[in-house]
Amino acid sequence: MTELDTATQRPELPAAWTPAEVEAELYQRWVDRRYFEADVKSDKPPFTIVLPPPNVTGSLHMGHAMNHSVMDALTRRRRMQGYEVLWLPGMDHAGIATQNAVERDLAKQGLSRQDLGREKFVERVWEWKEEYGGKILDQMKRLGDGIDWSRERFTMDEGLSRAVQTIFKKMYDDGLIYQAERIINWCPRCQTALSDIEVDHSDDEGELVSIRYGDGENSIVVATTRAETMLGDTAVAVHPDDERYRHLIGTEVELPLTGRRIPIVADAHVDPKFGTGAVKVTPAHDPNDFEIGQRHGLPNLTVMDGRATITVPGPFLGLDRFEARPAIVAALRAEGRIVAEKRPYVHSVGHCSRCNTVVEPRLSLQWWVKVDSIAAAASAAVRDGRTKIHPAELNKRYFDWTDNLHDWCISRQLWWGHRIPVHYGPNGEVVCVGPDDEVPTGEGWRQDEDVLDTWFSSGLWPFSTLGWPDSTEDLKKFYPTSVLSTGYDILFFWVVRMMMFGLYAMDEVQPFDHVFLHGLIRDQYGKKMSKSKGNGIDPLDWMERYGADATRFTLLRGTNPGSDMAVAEEWAAGSRNFTTKLWNATRFALANGATVERPLPARDELTAADRWILDELDALVSTVDSNFEAFQFSRACEALYSFTWDEFCDWYLEIAKVQIADGRAEATQSVLGHVLDTLLRLLHPAIPFITETLWTSLTGGESLVVADWPKPSGAERDLDAKAEVEGLKKLATEIRRFRSEQGLKPGQKVAGKVRGACCVGLLDQVPSVRAMTRLTEPGEEFTVSATLEVGLPKGAVKVELDLSGAIDVAAERKRLAKDLAVAQKELDGTTKKLGNEAFLAKAPADVKAKIEERKAVAESEIARINERLAALPEA
């Protein structure tokens, strides 16, 4: 017997679902059978997702788990729908993050990267990557990701490095990459330039110091939060229409502590209403000042080195910027130059997103991408509908980026990354080298020391991973990709850049047809998760305790386009209960002969309950389909949960028990089998492990991974059957409620009569109602001691119960008397408060409303208890 033959046998289900004993083996079986490998020669329509490449330093966190659950659900469904699915995995070399990790590791040995030198350090990073990198990829298997592992890529593998060199050379030749000296964000700790989006801004406490430049009538006061930069001032600027300073425009003023004289210039950038209306201009240390300096031909004086220490000769030489600041203020105060000081002064301060060091604006020679034309193309692709963003409300945020983009600084002063492919000759030659070009050699030739921003290589991900720049079969089959699923927080970090690069490299063909932007994971109180707050949740912990399916279902059930999601452990426990419910329901159905081997009987051979559940199933297929297409995973999962738990388990299974017992087994077994078969297929994208196990037991099929996706039957909805079952549900619910009010235990059986069911079209459902509500057939000594009347659309049904001996009347009266005393005390208290004029005069409206509500509840409870006491027989 072959492995496949063995797999198609119907294994007996154990009593309980134990994920830990099943998931790893089941996942490996899928991989071994190559279900997730895409066939480039297939004639099926393609469906492609490229995995957002996790950092090589990373491990699975809740955000990953949620996004991976989304992508796996999308790809599993499309595979079942007959698409040739490629979900392509890989990792990002993560320049700064990885280099920092290796440098920390070296520091434990008392070494720095400079001690090793560039070549040896890069070798050490590769060794580190092989040893520690990719942990997240193994964790993805735990979650059940249906990834094509045969196509795994890395942003610094040979093929992707070739793509990086190719596009750099192409953009350089097209004038889209250039070198220029400009103000950049500089991290003194990481010793590298940062792009604007690698800087996190926070409101920090500092100081605002007002300084008088010059003396007498020609003096002018400026305010600054960074007094240390005054050493690099080369002008003071005022607004040209500011009457206060018109007489000073064109004159010079002495810069304190330096002896230098600097001009006073007029510039429309200055806000005359802010502060004194005069600003110090430090072109080498502020982006706005740099622009003013360019307009007025001011010199650029750099006063700090890469470590943010002062380089100006004099008493402050060698001081760190934060040491120099109070020292300079003290020196100015000693000269009587400090006009005002404000502490604390809260203002926005930029921090390195990797190490949280305060970023220093710094004039530096860097490489840049000219973004005007490629950003316009990225904007047009969304505006004309080639790429659709979900939710559409985030189009505006996308356009805010693409329509207002500044040129992108792409060089980084690191050793780990794609080195810039530009070589400099001994006589001033500059040569950009493509992957197939000959590298210039000889005395005096050297390559640029910088590497490219990590986002430069990851921006090529949708097409470089498919073989570009070569015209590969993969590229022809699977590009453009179908969906990008990622967080809205990296809309510009990654999405916009992939759009720009993709359209540029692929002749205006967009990299994605759809971009699904999900929100962030927060704790149950809506707070952002973080290690420092202690409110983070490790998805691996959830998988250990509740299983991968419960983890996935919890996350998908909360995933809405563009919205943040709150999670709590009890929700994972609830999802585990859901999988348990599904497991037990399937075991019950199998024990009662549920089968898919026989075709469904004709509709006119089915009971109303059978037709009803099949109609509800049809509606479920349509609902799940429409919500998947709209990326409304929460709604799809909610519909699946509601149908499974409520319609199928709580109602149809209970009815099926009676139908089987009443001699309608064959038809009911077929309906049970058909509903379960369809339901497990629909649930598979969300909870693949348990559905695979149950479905193969039910059907003997090969695997749900390659099974067909359900389609609606096309049958006309039977409204009469729906009305009949809805009547049954209302009648059973009211009887259960009435039993509870009468003090009966849930499983306690009592004799009862159901009168009038024939007149309202429920005669066929009476046996099911009796079974669900524990009503036994009345005997000869039946005595009516409690009566319930249930109103239905076609009339009323009367239910008579014989409670004699069913309840301890004395004990029930005692319990009700105790409840009555509590309710009466609440009524007396609230009545007294609402009768207190002094209280009413002072109490807020919402407080009074709550007391009035409590009073009304107490009155209602007293009426209910008295009614119940009156209905009880005498003890």
Short mmCIF file of N, CA and C in Angstrom, two decimals, residues 474-568:
data_model
loop_
_atom_site.label_atom_id
_atom_site.label_comp_id
_atom_site.label_asym_id
_atom_site.label_seq_id
_atom_site.Cartn_x
_atom_site.Cartn_y
_atom_site.Cartn_z
N ASP A 474 9.56 32.12 -14.15
CA ASP A 474 8.86 32.54 -12.93
C ASP A 474 8.36 33.97 -13.06
N LEU A 475 9.18 34.83 -13.58
CA LEU A 475 8.81 36.25 -13.72
C LEU A 475 7.63 36.39 -14.68
N LYS A 476 7.67 35.65 -15.76
CA LYS A 476 6.58 35.73 -16.74
C LYS A 476 5.28 35.19 -16.17
N LYS A 477 5.38 34.13 -15.36
CA LYS A 477 4.17 33.47 -14.84
C LYS A 477 3.59 34.20 -13.64
N PHE A 478 4.45 34.66 -12.72
CA PHE A 478 3.96 35.07 -11.41
C PHE A 478 4.06 36.57 -11.14
N TYR A 479 4.49 37.37 -12.13
CA TYR A 479 4.50 38.83 -11.96
C TYR A 479 3.51 39.43 -12.94
N PRO A 480 2.70 40.45 -12.52
CA PRO A 480 2.70 41.09 -11.20
C PRO A 480 2.14 40.16 -10.12
N THR A 481 2.56 40.39 -8.90
CA THR A 481 2.04 39.59 -7.80
C THR A 481 0.60 39.99 -7.52
N SER A 482 -0.13 39.09 -6.88
CA SER A 482 -1.57 39.30 -6.71
C SER A 482 -1.90 40.21 -5.54
N VAL A 483 -1.30 39.91 -4.39
CA VAL A 483 -1.63 40.63 -3.15
C VAL A 483 -0.35 40.89 -2.37
N LEU A 484 -0.26 42.09 -1.83
CA LEU A 484 0.73 42.37 -0.78
C LEU A 484 -0.05 42.57 0.51
N SER A 485 0.28 41.80 1.52
CA SER A 485 -0.35 41.96 2.83
C SER A 485 0.71 42.45 3.80
N THR A 486 0.49 43.62 4.37
CA THR A 486 1.46 44.18 5.30
C THR A 486 0.78 45.22 6.19
N GLY A 487 1.51 45.72 7.17
CA GLY A 487 0.95 46.70 8.09
C GLY A 487 0.95 48.10 7.52
N TYR A 488 -0.05 48.88 7.89
CA TYR A 488 -0.11 50.25 7.38
C TYR A 488 1.07 51.09 7.86
N ASP A 489 1.76 50.63 8.93
CA ASP A 489 2.87 51.41 9.47
C ASP A 489 4.08 51.41 8.56
N ILE A 490 4.16 50.48 7.58
CA ILE A 490 5.28 50.54 6.64
C ILE A 490 4.80 50.87 5.23
N LEU A 491 3.72 51.61 5.16
CA LEU A 491 3.18 52.04 3.87
C LEU A 491 4.25 52.74 3.05
N PHE A 492 5.01 53.64 3.68
CA PHE A 492 6.07 54.30 2.92
C PHE A 492 7.39 53.54 3.02
N PHE A 493 7.73 53.03 4.19
CA PHE A 493 8.97 52.28 4.34
C PHE A 493 9.17 51.33 3.16
N TRP A 494 8.13 50.61 2.83
CA TRP A 494 8.29 49.49 1.90
C TRP A 494 7.33 49.55 0.72
N VAL A 495 6.06 49.80 0.96
CA VAL A 495 5.06 49.70 -0.10
C VAL A 495 5.33 50.71 -1.21
N VAL A 496 5.49 51.97 -0.85
CA VAL A 496 5.71 53.00 -1.88
C VAL A 496 6.99 52.71 -2.64
N ARG A 497 8.04 52.27 -1.95
CA ARG A 497 9.31 52.02 -2.61
C ARG A 497 9.21 50.85 -3.58
N MET A 498 8.49 49.79 -3.20
CA MET A 498 8.28 48.69 -4.14
C MET A 498 7.47 49.13 -5.35
N MET A 499 6.51 49.99 -5.12
CA MET A 499 5.73 50.51 -6.25
C MET A 499 6.62 51.32 -7.19
N MET A 500 7.47 52.18 -6.63
CA MET A 500 8.36 52.99 -7.47
C MET A 500 9.32 52.12 -8.27
N PHE A 501 9.98 51.20 -7.59
CA PHE A 501 10.96 50.35 -8.26
C PHE A 501 10.31 49.41 -9.26
N GLY A 502 9.17 48.81 -8.87
CA GLY A 502 8.51 47.86 -9.74
C GLY A 502 8.07 48.48 -11.05
N LEU A 503 7.44 49.63 -10.97
CA LEU A 503 6.96 50.30 -12.18
C LEU A 503 8.12 50.76 -13.06
N TYR A 504 9.21 51.17 -12.40
CA TYR A 504 10.39 51.63 -13.16
C TYR A 504 11.08 50.46 -13.86
N ALA A 505 11.28 49.36 -13.14
CA ALA A 505 12.04 48.24 -13.69
C ALA A 505 11.22 47.38 -14.65
N MET A 506 9.91 47.31 -14.43
CA MET A 506 9.06 46.37 -15.17
C MET A 506 8.18 47.06 -16.20
N ASP A 507 8.66 48.17 -16.73
CA ASP A 507 7.96 48.86 -17.83
C ASP A 507 6.51 49.20 -17.49
N GLU A 508 6.34 49.86 -16.36
CA GLU A 508 5.05 50.39 -15.91
C GLU A 508 4.06 49.30 -15.48
N VAL A 509 4.52 48.06 -15.30
CA VAL A 509 3.64 47.01 -14.76
C VAL A 509 3.77 47.04 -13.24
N GLN A 510 2.65 47.19 -12.57
CA GLN A 510 2.63 47.34 -11.11
C GLN A 510 3.10 46.06 -10.43
N PRO A 511 3.73 46.16 -9.27
CA PRO A 511 4.19 44.95 -8.57
C PRO A 511 3.07 44.17 -7.90
N PHE A 512 1.93 44.82 -7.62
CA PHE A 512 0.81 44.13 -6.95
C PHE A 512 -0.51 44.58 -7.57
N ASP A 513 -1.46 43.65 -7.61
CA ASP A 513 -2.82 44.03 -8.00
C ASP A 513 -3.57 44.61 -6.80
N HIS A 514 -3.31 44.06 -5.62
CA HIS A 514 -3.99 44.51 -4.40
C HIS A 514 -2.97 44.69 -3.29
N VAL A 515 -3.16 45.73 -2.49
CA VAL A 515 -2.36 45.94 -1.28
C VAL A 515 -3.33 45.93 -0.10
N PHE A 516 -3.20 44.92 0.76
CA PHE A 516 -4.03 44.85 1.96
C PHE A 516 -3.22 45.35 3.14
N LEU A 517 -3.71 46.42 3.76
CA LEU A 517 -3.00 47.04 4.88
C LEU A 517 -3.77 46.76 6.16
N HIS A 518 -3.17 45.94 7.01
CA HIS A 518 -3.80 45.66 8.31
C HIS A 518 -3.23 46.60 9.36
N GLY A 519 -3.82 46.56 10.55
CA GLY A 519 -3.38 47.44 11.62
C GLY A 519 -2.36 46.79 12.52
N LEU A 520 -2.16 47.41 13.67
CA LEU A 520 -1.19 46.93 14.65
C LEU A 520 -1.89 46.08 15.71
N ILE A 521 -1.14 45.19 16.32
CA ILE A 521 -1.66 44.39 17.42
C ILE A 521 -1.50 45.15 18.73
N ARG A 522 -2.57 45.23 19.48
CA ARG A 522 -2.53 45.90 20.78
C ARG A 522 -3.06 44.95 21.86
N ASP A 523 -2.83 45.32 23.11
CA ASP A 523 -3.34 44.46 24.17
C ASP A 523 -4.84 44.67 24.35
N GLN A 524 -5.44 43.94 25.29
CA GLN A 524 -6.90 43.97 25.41
C GLN A 524 -7.44 45.34 25.81
N TYR A 525 -6.55 46.21 26.30
CA TYR A 525 -6.97 47.57 26.68
C TYR A 525 -6.67 48.60 25.58
N GLY A 526 -6.20 48.10 24.42
CA GLY A 526 -5.93 48.99 23.30
C GLY A 526 -4.57 49.64 23.35
N LYS A 527 -3.70 49.19 24.28
CA LYS A 527 -2.36 49.78 24.39
C LYS A 527 -1.38 49.01 23.51
N LYS A 528 -0.41 49.76 22.97
CA LYS A 528 0.61 49.15 22.12
C LYS A 528 1.43 48.17 22.93
N MET A 529 1.68 47.00 22.36
CA MET A 529 2.47 46.00 23.07
C MET A 529 3.95 46.37 23.07
N SER A 530 4.61 46.15 24.19
CA SER A 530 6.05 46.39 24.27
C SER A 530 6.62 45.59 25.42
N LYS A 531 7.91 45.26 25.31
CA LYS A 531 8.58 44.52 26.38
C LYS A 531 8.64 45.34 27.65
N SER A 532 8.89 46.66 27.50
CA SER A 532 9.04 47.50 28.68
C SER A 532 7.75 47.58 29.48
N LYS A 533 6.59 47.54 28.80
CA LYS A 533 5.31 47.60 29.49
C LYS A 533 4.90 46.24 30.04
N GLY A 534 5.55 45.20 29.58
CA GLY A 534 5.21 43.86 30.05
C GLY A 534 3.88 43.36 29.55
N ASN A 535 3.37 43.95 28.46
CA ASN A 535 2.05 43.53 27.95
C ASN A 535 2.15 42.80 26.62
N GLY A 536 3.37 42.41 26.25
CA GLY A 536 3.53 41.67 25.00
C GLY A 536 3.06 40.22 25.15
N ILE A 537 2.62 39.64 24.06
CA ILE A 537 2.19 38.24 24.04
C ILE A 537 3.00 37.52 22.98
N ASP A 538 3.61 36.42 23.34
CA ASP A 538 4.38 35.62 22.40
C ASP A 538 3.45 34.62 21.72
N PRO A 539 3.29 34.71 20.40
CA PRO A 539 2.37 33.77 19.73
C PRO A 539 2.79 32.32 19.89
N LEU A 540 4.10 32.08 20.11
CA LEU A 540 4.55 30.71 20.33
C LEU A 540 3.97 30.14 21.62
N ASP A 541 3.80 31.01 22.63
CA ASP A 541 3.17 30.57 23.87
C ASP A 541 1.73 30.14 23.62
N TRP A 542 1.02 30.93 22.82
CA TRP A 542 -0.37 30.59 22.49
C TRP A 542 -0.42 29.26 21.75
N MET A 543 0.51 29.06 20.82
CA MET A 543 0.50 27.82 20.04
C MET A 543 0.78 26.62 20.93
N GLU A 544 1.66 26.82 21.93
CA GLU A 544 1.94 25.73 22.86
C GLU A 544 0.70 25.36 23.66
N ARG A 545 -0.03 26.38 24.12
CA ARG A 545 -1.16 26.13 25.02
C ARG A 545 -2.45 25.80 24.30
N TYR A 546 -2.69 26.47 23.18
CA TYR A 546 -4.01 26.34 22.54
C TYR A 546 -3.95 25.76 21.12
N GLY A 547 -2.76 25.66 20.56
CA GLY A 547 -2.64 25.14 19.21
C GLY A 547 -2.55 26.24 18.17
N ALA A 548 -1.97 25.89 17.02
CA ALA A 548 -1.81 26.88 15.94
C ALA A 548 -3.16 27.34 15.41
N ASP A 549 -4.12 26.41 15.29
CA ASP A 549 -5.43 26.79 14.75
C ASP A 549 -6.12 27.83 15.61
N ALA A 550 -6.11 27.63 16.92
CA ALA A 550 -6.76 28.59 17.81
C ALA A 550 -6.07 29.94 17.74
N THR A 551 -4.74 29.93 17.64
CA THR A 551 -3.98 31.19 17.52
C THR A 551 -4.36 31.91 16.24
N ARG A 552 -4.36 31.18 15.14
CA ARG A 552 -4.70 31.77 13.84
C ARG A 552 -6.13 32.32 13.84
N PHE A 553 -7.06 31.52 14.35
CA PHE A 553 -8.47 31.93 14.30
C PHE A 553 -8.70 33.19 15.15
N THR A 554 -8.03 33.26 16.28
CA THR A 554 -8.14 34.46 17.13
C THR A 554 -7.69 35.69 16.38
N LEU A 555 -6.56 35.58 15.69
CA LEU A 555 -6.00 36.73 14.98
C LEU A 555 -6.82 37.09 13.76
N LEU A 556 -7.25 36.09 12.98
CA LEU A 556 -8.05 36.38 11.79
C LEU A 556 -9.41 36.95 12.16
N ARG A 557 -9.96 36.49 13.27
CA ARG A 557 -11.28 36.96 13.68
C ARG A 557 -11.24 38.43 14.08
N GLY A 558 -10.06 38.94 14.38
CA GLY A 558 -9.94 40.34 14.75
C GLY A 558 -9.34 41.22 13.67
N THR A 559 -9.05 40.65 12.50
CA THR A 559 -8.35 41.40 11.45
C THR A 559 -9.32 42.11 10.52
N ASN A 560 -9.26 43.43 10.53
CA ASN A 560 -10.05 44.26 9.63
C ASN A 560 -9.11 45.17 8.86
N PRO A 561 -9.44 45.49 7.60
CA PRO A 561 -8.56 46.36 6.82
C PRO A 561 -8.30 47.69 7.53
N GLY A 562 -7.02 48.01 7.72
CA GLY A 562 -6.62 49.32 8.24
C GLY A 562 -6.86 49.57 9.70
N SER A 563 -7.40 48.61 10.43
CA SER A 563 -7.76 48.84 11.84
C SER A 563 -6.81 48.09 12.77
N ASP A 564 -6.45 48.75 13.86
CA ASP A 564 -5.66 48.07 14.88
C ASP A 564 -6.52 47.00 15.54
N MET A 565 -5.84 46.04 16.14
CA MET A 565 -6.54 44.88 16.71
C MET A 565 -6.08 44.65 18.13
N ALA A 566 -7.04 44.49 19.04
CA ALA A 566 -6.72 44.16 20.43
C ALA A 566 -6.85 42.66 20.63
N VAL A 567 -5.93 42.08 21.41
CA VAL A 567 -6.00 40.64 21.68
C VAL A 567 -5.81 40.39 23.17
N ALA A 568 -6.33 39.29 23.63
CA ALA A 568 -6.16 38.87 25.02
C ALA A 568 -6.17 37.36 25.05
#
